[in-house]
mmCIF file of C-alpha atoms and ligand atoms in Angstrom:
data_model
loop_
_atom_site.group_PDB
_atom_site.id
_atom_site.type_symbol
_atom_site.label_atom_id
_atom_site.label_comp_id
_atom_site.label_asym_id
_atom_site.label_seq_id
_atom_site.Cartn_x
_atom_site.Cartn_y
_atom_site.Cartn_z
ATOM 1 C CA MET A 30 -15.988 33.863 -62.124
ATOM 2 C CA ALA A 31 -19.169 31.694 -61.646
ATOM 3 C CA SER A 32 -22.638 33.190 -61.603
ATOM 4 C CA ARG A 33 -23.215 35.204 -58.248
ATOM 5 C CA SER A 34 -26.929 34.246 -58.125
ATOM 6 C CA ASP A 35 -26.304 31.774 -55.234
ATOM 7 C CA LEU A 36 -24.579 34.633 -53.414
ATOM 8 C CA HIS A 37 -27.401 36.485 -51.778
ATOM 9 C CA THR A 38 -27.148 37.589 -48.391
ATOM 10 C CA ASP A 39 -29.468 36.323 -45.442
ATOM 11 C CA SER A 40 -31.094 39.054 -43.357
ATOM 12 C CA THR A 41 -30.657 36.471 -40.301
ATOM 13 C CA LEU A 42 -26.711 37.176 -40.765
ATOM 14 C CA THR A 43 -24.950 38.862 -37.618
ATOM 15 C CA THR A 44 -21.348 39.138 -37.190
ATOM 16 C CA GLU A 45 -21.142 36.219 -35.032
ATOM 17 C CA ARG A 46 -18.200 34.036 -35.602
ATOM 18 C CA ALA A 47 -17.743 30.519 -37.045
ATOM 19 C CA SER A 48 -20.654 28.547 -35.569
ATOM 20 C CA ALA A 49 -22.808 31.362 -36.857
ATOM 21 C CA ALA A 50 -21.499 31.315 -39.944
ATOM 22 C CA ARG A 51 -21.936 27.663 -40.157
ATOM 23 C CA GLN A 52 -25.503 27.933 -39.573
ATOM 24 C CA VAL A 53 -25.925 30.515 -42.367
ATOM 25 C CA ILE A 54 -24.359 28.841 -45.218
ATOM 26 C CA THR A 55 -26.722 27.438 -47.602
ATOM 27 C CA PRO A 56 -25.793 24.383 -49.806
ATOM 28 C CA GLU A 57 -25.764 26.667 -52.871
ATOM 29 C CA LEU A 58 -23.299 29.274 -51.186
ATOM 30 C CA ARG A 59 -21.001 26.269 -50.224
ATOM 31 C CA ARG A 60 -21.152 24.803 -53.497
ATOM 32 C CA TRP A 61 -20.409 28.290 -54.941
ATOM 33 C CA ILE A 62 -17.350 28.586 -52.561
ATOM 34 C CA ILE A 63 -15.858 25.239 -53.381
ATOM 35 C CA GLU A 64 -16.103 26.270 -57.269
ATOM 36 C CA GLN A 65 -14.457 29.355 -56.778
ATOM 37 C CA ALA A 66 -11.532 27.455 -54.895
ATOM 38 C CA GLN A 67 -11.359 24.784 -57.468
ATOM 39 C CA ALA A 68 -11.227 27.254 -60.282
ATOM 40 C CA GLY A 69 -8.175 28.668 -58.662
ATOM 41 C CA TYR A 70 -9.583 31.866 -57.230
ATOM 42 C CA GLU A 71 -7.572 32.821 -54.161
ATOM 43 C CA ALA A 72 -9.624 33.525 -50.942
ATOM 44 C CA PRO A 73 -9.405 37.569 -50.952
ATOM 45 C CA VAL A 74 -10.847 37.395 -54.662
ATOM 46 C CA VAL A 75 -13.771 35.259 -53.391
ATOM 47 C CA LEU A 76 -14.197 37.475 -50.456
ATOM 48 C CA GLN A 77 -14.457 40.493 -52.532
ATOM 49 C CA SER A 78 -17.244 38.841 -54.568
ATOM 50 C CA MET A 79 -18.987 37.889 -51.631
ATOM 51 C CA ARG A 80 -18.731 41.650 -50.335
ATOM 52 C CA ASP A 81 -19.719 42.824 -53.738
ATOM 53 C CA ALA A 82 -23.076 40.882 -53.206
ATOM 54 C CA GLY A 83 -23.688 42.526 -50.046
ATOM 55 C CA TRP A 84 -22.066 40.096 -47.243
ATOM 56 C CA ASN A 85 -20.684 41.592 -44.452
ATOM 57 C CA GLU A 86 -17.010 41.163 -44.314
ATOM 58 C CA ASP A 87 -16.752 39.282 -41.175
ATOM 59 C CA VAL A 88 -19.580 36.869 -42.010
ATOM 60 C CA ALA A 89 -18.179 36.382 -45.522
ATOM 61 C CA ALA A 90 -14.699 35.614 -44.241
ATOM 62 C CA ASP A 91 -16.107 32.960 -41.693
ATOM 63 C CA ALA A 92 -18.491 31.245 -44.192
ATOM 64 C CA LEU A 93 -15.335 31.150 -46.560
ATOM 65 C CA GLU A 94 -13.024 29.700 -43.717
ATOM 66 C CA VAL A 95 -15.663 27.318 -42.514
ATOM 67 C CA THR A 96 -16.646 26.122 -45.770
ATOM 68 C CA LEU A 97 -12.990 25.456 -47.039
ATOM 69 C CA GLN A 98 -12.082 23.764 -43.793
ATOM 70 C CA ASP A 99 -14.868 21.683 -43.952
ATOM 71 C CA HIS A 100 -14.182 20.761 -47.378
ATOM 72 C CA LEU A 101 -10.560 19.938 -46.849
ATOM 73 C CA ASN A 102 -11.531 17.775 -44.013
ATOM 74 C CA GLU A 103 -14.140 15.923 -46.219
ATOM 75 C CA LEU A 104 -11.364 15.250 -48.856
ATOM 76 C CA ALA A 105 -8.787 14.184 -46.047
ATOM 77 C CA VAL A 106 -11.242 11.574 -44.415
ATOM 78 C CA GLN A 107 -11.971 10.613 -47.809
ATOM 79 C CA GLN A 108 -8.396 9.668 -48.172
ATOM 80 C CA GLY A 109 -8.357 7.725 -45.140
ATOM 81 C CA GLN A 110 -7.079 10.290 -42.867
ATOM 82 C CA PRO A 111 -8.771 10.555 -39.292
ATOM 83 C CA ALA A 112 -11.340 13.181 -38.908
ATOM 84 C CA ALA A 113 -10.356 16.770 -37.718
ATOM 85 C CA VAL A 114 -11.284 17.651 -34.101
ATOM 86 C CA PRO A 115 -11.381 21.038 -32.419
ATOM 87 C CA VAL A 116 -8.141 21.989 -30.883
ATOM 88 C CA PRO A 117 -6.657 24.836 -28.155
ATOM 89 C CA GLU A 118 -6.197 28.064 -29.850
ATOM 90 C CA PRO A 119 -5.012 31.438 -28.305
ATOM 91 C CA VAL A 120 -7.358 34.526 -29.416
ATOM 92 C CA LEU A 121 -4.921 36.206 -31.822
ATOM 93 C CA ASP A 122 -7.566 38.273 -33.802
ATOM 94 C CA GLU A 123 -6.243 41.646 -34.760
ATOM 95 C CA SER A 124 -2.606 40.193 -33.779
ATOM 96 C CA PRO A 125 -2.369 41.639 -29.995
ATOM 97 C CA ALA A 126 1.136 42.084 -29.011
ATOM 98 C CA LEU A 127 -0.106 40.686 -25.731
ATOM 99 C CA VAL A 128 -2.720 38.345 -24.514
ATOM 100 C CA ASP A 129 -4.283 38.850 -20.972
ATOM 101 C CA CYS A 130 -4.445 35.714 -19.117
ATOM 102 C CA GLY A 131 -5.890 37.170 -15.896
ATOM 103 C CA ASP A 132 -3.060 37.387 -13.631
ATOM 104 C CA HIS A 133 -0.451 37.814 -16.359
ATOM 105 C CA LYS A 134 0.228 39.359 -19.740
ATOM 106 C CA VAL A 135 1.726 36.941 -22.365
ATOM 107 C CA SER A 136 3.466 38.195 -25.275
ATOM 108 C CA VAL A 137 3.012 36.779 -28.925
ATOM 109 C CA LEU A 138 6.452 36.404 -30.622
ATOM 110 C CA LEU A 139 5.542 34.493 -33.784
ATOM 111 C CA ALA A 140 2.502 32.759 -35.400
ATOM 112 C CA ILE A 141 2.571 30.212 -37.859
ATOM 113 C CA ALA A 142 -0.692 29.112 -39.384
ATOM 114 C CA GLN A 143 0.402 25.782 -40.959
ATOM 115 C CA PRO A 144 1.483 23.959 -39.003
ATOM 116 C CA ARG A 145 -0.201 26.093 -36.302
ATOM 117 C CA ILE A 146 2.751 27.075 -34.142
ATOM 118 C CA VAL A 147 2.787 29.987 -31.823
ATOM 119 C CA VAL A 148 5.647 31.219 -29.795
ATOM 120 C CA PHE A 149 4.816 33.212 -26.619
ATOM 121 C CA GLY A 150 6.893 35.484 -24.487
ATOM 122 C CA ASN A 151 7.000 36.161 -20.786
ATOM 123 C CA LEU A 152 4.516 33.341 -20.250
ATOM 124 C CA LEU A 153 6.255 32.562 -17.057
ATOM 125 C CA SER A 154 8.317 34.753 -14.603
ATOM 126 C CA PRO A 155 12.054 34.030 -13.796
ATOM 127 C CA GLU A 156 10.859 33.219 -10.278
ATOM 128 C CA GLU A 157 8.097 30.767 -11.648
ATOM 129 C CA CYS A 158 10.928 29.130 -13.881
ATOM 130 C CA ASP A 159 13.285 28.741 -10.869
ATOM 131 C CA ALA A 160 10.532 27.416 -8.429
ATOM 132 C CA LEU A 161 9.534 24.806 -10.899
ATOM 133 C CA ILE A 162 13.044 23.732 -11.540
ATOM 134 C CA ALA A 163 13.644 23.566 -7.635
ATOM 135 C CA ASP A 164 10.436 21.430 -7.110
ATOM 136 C CA ALA A 165 11.119 19.196 -9.956
ATOM 137 C CA GLU A 166 14.925 18.615 -9.452
ATOM 138 C CA PRO A 167 15.119 16.017 -6.459
ATOM 139 C CA ARG A 168 12.240 13.886 -8.363
ATOM 140 C CA LEU A 169 14.166 13.524 -11.701
ATOM 141 C CA ALA A 170 14.484 10.038 -13.393
ATOM 142 C CA ARG A 171 15.472 9.049 -16.802
ATOM 143 C CA SER A 172 12.454 10.088 -19.019
ATOM 144 C CA LEU A 173 10.078 7.563 -20.223
ATOM 145 C CA THR A 174 7.726 7.793 -22.972
ATOM 146 C CA VAL A 175 4.079 6.350 -23.400
ATOM 147 C CA ALA A 176 4.452 3.005 -25.178
ATOM 148 C CA THR A 177 1.711 2.789 -27.800
ATOM 149 C CA LYS A 178 2.589 -0.805 -28.470
ATOM 150 C CA THR A 179 1.680 -1.760 -25.023
ATOM 151 C CA GLY A 180 -0.208 1.285 -23.502
ATOM 152 C CA GLY A 181 2.347 1.397 -20.698
ATOM 153 C CA GLU A 182 5.563 3.434 -20.397
ATOM 154 C CA GLU A 183 9.150 2.605 -21.639
ATOM 155 C CA ILE A 184 12.379 4.048 -21.542
ATOM 156 C CA ASN A 185 13.033 5.629 -25.060
ATOM 157 C CA ALA A 186 16.530 6.009 -26.581
ATOM 158 C CA ASP A 187 15.583 9.046 -28.577
ATOM 159 C CA ARG A 188 14.808 10.631 -25.517
ATOM 160 C CA THR A 189 17.956 11.215 -23.479
ATOM 161 C CA SER A 190 16.549 13.537 -20.704
ATOM 162 C CA ASP A 191 15.720 13.177 -17.091
ATOM 163 C CA GLY A 192 12.047 14.323 -16.136
ATOM 164 C CA MET A 193 8.988 13.828 -13.647
ATOM 165 C CA PHE A 194 5.463 14.532 -13.894
ATOM 166 C CA PHE A 195 3.521 16.835 -11.331
ATOM 167 C CA GLN A 196 -0.077 16.097 -10.703
ATOM 168 C CA ARG A 197 -2.579 18.743 -12.085
ATOM 169 C CA GLY A 198 -2.830 21.227 -9.271
ATOM 170 C CA GLN A 199 -0.194 19.796 -7.215
ATOM 171 C CA THR A 200 1.105 22.914 -5.861
ATOM 172 C CA PRO A 201 -0.487 26.413 -5.812
ATOM 173 C CA LEU A 202 2.231 27.369 -8.245
ATOM 174 C CA ILE A 203 1.272 24.787 -10.689
ATOM 175 C CA GLN A 204 -2.486 25.575 -10.285
ATOM 176 C CA ARG A 205 -1.655 29.113 -11.195
ATOM 177 C CA ILE A 206 0.309 28.203 -14.274
ATOM 178 C CA GLU A 207 -2.291 25.846 -15.490
ATOM 179 C CA GLU A 208 -5.116 28.379 -14.822
ATOM 180 C CA ARG A 209 -2.910 30.790 -17.034
ATOM 181 C CA ILE A 210 -2.163 28.114 -19.885
ATOM 182 C CA ALA A 211 -6.231 27.435 -19.910
ATOM 183 C CA ARG A 212 -6.842 30.957 -20.508
ATOM 184 C CA LEU A 213 -4.139 31.654 -23.113
ATOM 185 C CA LEU A 214 -5.066 28.454 -25.141
ATOM 186 C CA ASN A 215 -8.745 28.493 -24.481
ATOM 187 C CA TRP A 216 -8.766 24.979 -23.374
ATOM 188 C CA PRO A 217 -10.306 23.621 -20.176
ATOM 189 C CA ILE A 218 -7.965 23.096 -17.404
ATOM 190 C CA GLU A 219 -9.461 19.491 -17.081
ATOM 191 C CA ASN A 220 -8.215 18.679 -20.464
ATOM 192 C CA GLY A 221 -4.548 19.173 -19.491
ATOM 193 C CA GLU A 222 -2.255 16.210 -18.536
ATOM 194 C CA GLY A 223 -0.232 16.976 -15.444
ATOM 195 C CA LEU A 224 2.656 19.175 -16.185
ATOM 196 C CA GLN A 225 5.839 17.331 -17.140
ATOM 197 C CA VAL A 226 9.475 18.741 -16.278
ATOM 198 C CA LEU A 227 12.379 17.680 -18.284
ATOM 199 C CA HIS A 228 16.339 18.367 -17.920
ATOM 200 C CA TYR A 229 18.631 17.817 -20.690
ATOM 201 C CA SER A 230 22.418 17.661 -19.827
ATOM 202 C CA PRO A 231 25.002 18.371 -22.661
ATOM 203 C CA GLY A 232 24.563 16.054 -25.620
ATOM 204 C CA ALA A 233 21.076 15.192 -24.510
ATOM 205 C CA GLU A 234 17.925 15.360 -26.914
ATOM 206 C CA TYR A 235 14.666 14.392 -27.957
ATOM 207 C CA LYS A 236 14.687 13.096 -31.412
ATOM 208 C CA PRO A 237 11.881 14.054 -34.005
ATOM 209 C CA HIS A 238 8.490 12.759 -33.177
ATOM 210 C CA TYR A 239 4.709 13.477 -33.049
ATOM 211 C CA ASP A 240 2.944 13.939 -29.604
ATOM 212 C CA TYR A 241 -0.243 12.538 -30.793
ATOM 213 C CA PHE A 242 -0.882 8.818 -30.145
ATOM 214 C CA ASP A 243 -0.440 6.659 -33.556
ATOM 215 C CA PRO A 244 -3.773 5.312 -34.148
ATOM 216 C CA ALA A 245 -1.979 2.376 -35.927
ATOM 217 C CA GLU A 246 -0.467 1.154 -32.694
ATOM 218 C CA PRO A 247 -2.030 -1.609 -30.845
ATOM 219 C CA GLY A 248 -1.719 0.189 -27.246
ATOM 220 C CA THR A 249 -3.384 3.710 -28.555
ATOM 221 C CA PRO A 250 -7.091 2.698 -27.880
ATOM 222 C CA SER A 251 -6.371 1.944 -24.274
ATOM 223 C CA ILE A 252 -4.226 5.250 -24.021
ATOM 224 C CA VAL A 253 -7.110 7.476 -25.435
ATOM 225 C CA LYS A 254 -9.860 5.955 -23.427
ATOM 226 C CA ARG A 255 -8.414 8.454 -20.766
ATOM 227 C CA GLY A 256 -9.176 11.903 -22.212
ATOM 228 C CA GLY A 257 -9.199 11.233 -25.652
ATOM 229 C CA GLN A 258 -6.071 12.049 -28.137
ATOM 230 C CA ARG A 259 -3.568 14.776 -27.604
ATOM 231 C CA VAL A 260 -4.419 17.920 -29.754
ATOM 232 C CA GLY A 261 -2.127 20.433 -28.637
ATOM 233 C CA THR A 262 1.609 20.782 -26.995
ATOM 234 C CA LEU A 263 2.831 23.672 -24.787
ATOM 235 C CA VAL A 264 6.716 23.572 -24.407
ATOM 236 C CA MET A 265 7.721 26.324 -21.698
ATOM 237 C CA TYR A 266 11.635 27.076 -21.279
ATOM 238 C CA LEU A 267 12.676 27.241 -17.856
ATOM 239 C CA ASN A 268 16.219 28.266 -18.452
ATOM 240 C CA THR A 269 18.060 29.579 -21.488
ATOM 241 C CA PRO A 270 20.837 27.049 -22.526
ATOM 242 C CA GLU A 271 24.114 28.439 -23.663
ATOM 243 C CA LYS A 272 24.097 26.516 -27.094
ATOM 244 C CA GLY A 273 21.863 24.189 -28.823
ATOM 245 C CA GLY A 274 18.630 22.869 -27.286
ATOM 246 C CA GLY A 275 16.216 24.617 -29.827
ATOM 247 C CA THR A 276 12.689 22.815 -30.519
ATOM 248 C CA THR A 277 12.895 21.956 -34.142
ATOM 249 C CA PHE A 278 9.919 21.385 -36.627
ATOM 250 C CA PRO A 279 11.881 19.514 -39.522
ATOM 251 C CA ASP A 280 8.844 19.590 -41.962
ATOM 252 C CA VAL A 281 8.921 23.278 -41.899
ATOM 253 C CA HIS A 282 12.525 23.991 -41.285
ATOM 254 C CA VAL A 283 11.597 26.096 -38.175
ATOM 255 C CA GLU A 284 13.737 26.200 -34.995
ATOM 256 C CA VAL A 285 12.655 27.762 -31.826
ATOM 257 C CA ALA A 286 15.264 29.290 -29.787
ATOM 258 C CA PRO A 287 14.808 28.207 -26.179
ATOM 259 C CA GLN A 288 14.533 31.485 -23.755
ATOM 260 C CA ARG A 289 13.660 31.457 -20.108
ATOM 261 C CA GLY A 290 9.974 32.171 -19.691
ATOM 262 C CA ASN A 291 8.994 31.929 -23.452
ATOM 263 C CA ALA A 292 7.047 29.085 -24.554
ATOM 264 C CA VAL A 293 6.094 27.227 -28.070
ATOM 265 C CA PHE A 294 2.704 26.006 -28.722
ATOM 266 C CA PHE A 295 1.571 23.796 -31.494
ATOM 267 C CA SER A 296 -1.776 22.083 -32.241
ATOM 268 C CA TYR A 297 -2.801 19.017 -34.420
ATOM 269 C CA GLU A 298 -6.435 18.759 -35.160
ATOM 270 C CA ARG A 299 -5.899 15.151 -36.348
ATOM 271 C CA PRO A 300 -3.482 12.054 -35.430
ATOM 272 C CA HIS A 301 -1.546 12.292 -38.619
ATOM 273 C CA PRO A 302 1.637 13.534 -40.463
ATOM 274 C CA SER A 303 -0.422 15.829 -42.674
ATOM 275 C CA THR A 304 -0.229 17.975 -39.683
ATOM 276 C CA LYS A 305 3.562 18.597 -40.211
ATOM 277 C CA THR A 306 3.868 18.790 -36.444
ATOM 278 C CA LEU A 307 6.735 16.330 -36.395
ATOM 279 C CA HIS A 308 9.254 18.160 -33.666
ATOM 280 C CA GLY A 309 12.373 17.602 -31.633
ATOM 281 C CA GLY A 310 14.546 18.769 -29.080
ATOM 282 C CA ALA A 311 17.856 19.592 -30.676
ATOM 283 C CA PRO A 312 20.902 18.319 -28.687
ATOM 284 C CA VAL A 313 22.054 20.594 -26.036
ATOM 285 C CA ILE A 314 25.547 21.773 -27.020
ATOM 286 C CA ALA A 315 26.743 23.787 -24.064
ATOM 287 C CA GLY A 316 24.981 24.281 -20.847
ATOM 288 C CA GLU A 317 21.788 22.414 -19.755
ATOM 289 C CA LYS A 318 18.199 22.910 -20.606
ATOM 290 C CA TRP A 319 14.870 22.673 -18.460
ATOM 291 C CA ILE A 320 11.348 22.547 -19.982
ATOM 292 C CA ALA A 321 7.953 22.058 -18.745
ATOM 293 C CA THR A 322 5.598 20.717 -21.185
ATOM 294 C CA LYS A 323 1.850 20.796 -20.985
ATOM 295 C CA TRP A 324 -0.185 18.021 -23.279
ATOM 296 C CA LEU A 325 -3.722 18.969 -23.865
ATOM 297 C CA ARG A 326 -6.384 16.422 -24.597
ATOM 298 C CA GLU A 327 -9.638 16.441 -26.333
ATOM 299 C CA ARG A 328 -11.479 15.702 -23.406
ATOM 300 C CA GLU A 329 -11.323 15.616 -19.522
ATOM 301 C CA PHE A 330 -8.048 13.969 -18.545
ATOM 302 C CA LYS A 331 -9.478 12.291 -15.014
HETATM 303 O O1 LIG Q 404 12.436 20.058 -25.374
HETATM 304 C C1 LIG Q 404 11.968 20.174 -26.324
HETATM 305 O O2 LIG Q 404 12.131 21.093 -26.945
HETATM 306 C C2 LIG Q 404 10.877 19.363 -26.835
HETATM 307 C C3 LIG Q 404 10.887 18.712 -28.171
HETATM 308 C C4 LIG Q 404 10.036 17.869 -28.560
HETATM 309 C C5 LIG Q 404 9.969 18.813 -26.236
HETATM 310 C C6 LIG Q 404 9.051 17.753 -26.392
HETATM 311 N N1 LIG Q 404 9.071 17.399 -27.664
HETATM 312 C C7 LIG Q 404 7.747 17.090 -25.634
HETATM 313 O O3 LIG Q 404 8.036 17.670 -24.457
HETATM 314 O O4 LIG Q 404 6.898 16.607 -26.433
HETATM 315 ZN ZN1 LIG Q 405 7.251 16.353 -28.240
#
């Protein structure tokens, strides 16, 4: 292992999280951490060296995470990928069984780091699911997707569902659900698109796609003028299909089973396939499938 002479602690350090860590990472420490990673030392080994040198464990862990993330981001940008931006993220420190969202406690069923995927239980009550379906059903039409070639909307053969959009805050129920989501994901309510409800009949599916807007498409600059890129997706299951209809992540061979009231969240810090957030709605084999999707933007979606 490299010399520890760059590893002295700074007396201004506190146990504050990543932003504080970023302030106290000296260029020497940053260089040392990157050298350790390049030499093949795993994070726990580097962390132990920092603790041995007198660093507080939380501060050292934050400094390590921030430095390696910044470094990976720099490498990605050098390779021509868009820069990473902040994304919505639930507070899952210490692996809580439940996340308190004010009016409601949501359970955490599964968390995957890369791609970032979190499956939640009991995000919506059965009554809320039924009410959303009842409000949406009379207004369903064949689903459109945003057409990145033109910036408009188009019927998409890969998406054989019916759907509709609510306005943000359109009804008291929607307002309540949006407030819950904002607390759950630590993301401003204003950065959310209106809730979309989709209905899949047997055989209907949504073929694998990315939810961000492809920067190479000519319509994307005009789409992202309103609110910036999409950086996260929350798919909420409003019923439990008899067979099929899972949400699939083909790059990582994950399939989330649709169960009424549960939801799958995933985020993407850059509009690039390296996020591994390719995902689809598998064909419904028996029964029907209802979902509500909340897409989250970088900035206020006016
Ligand atoms: O219905 C789904 O599981 C699904 C799959 C992929 C929904 C979406 N994407 C979406 O609404 O973006
Ligand atoms: Zn999608």
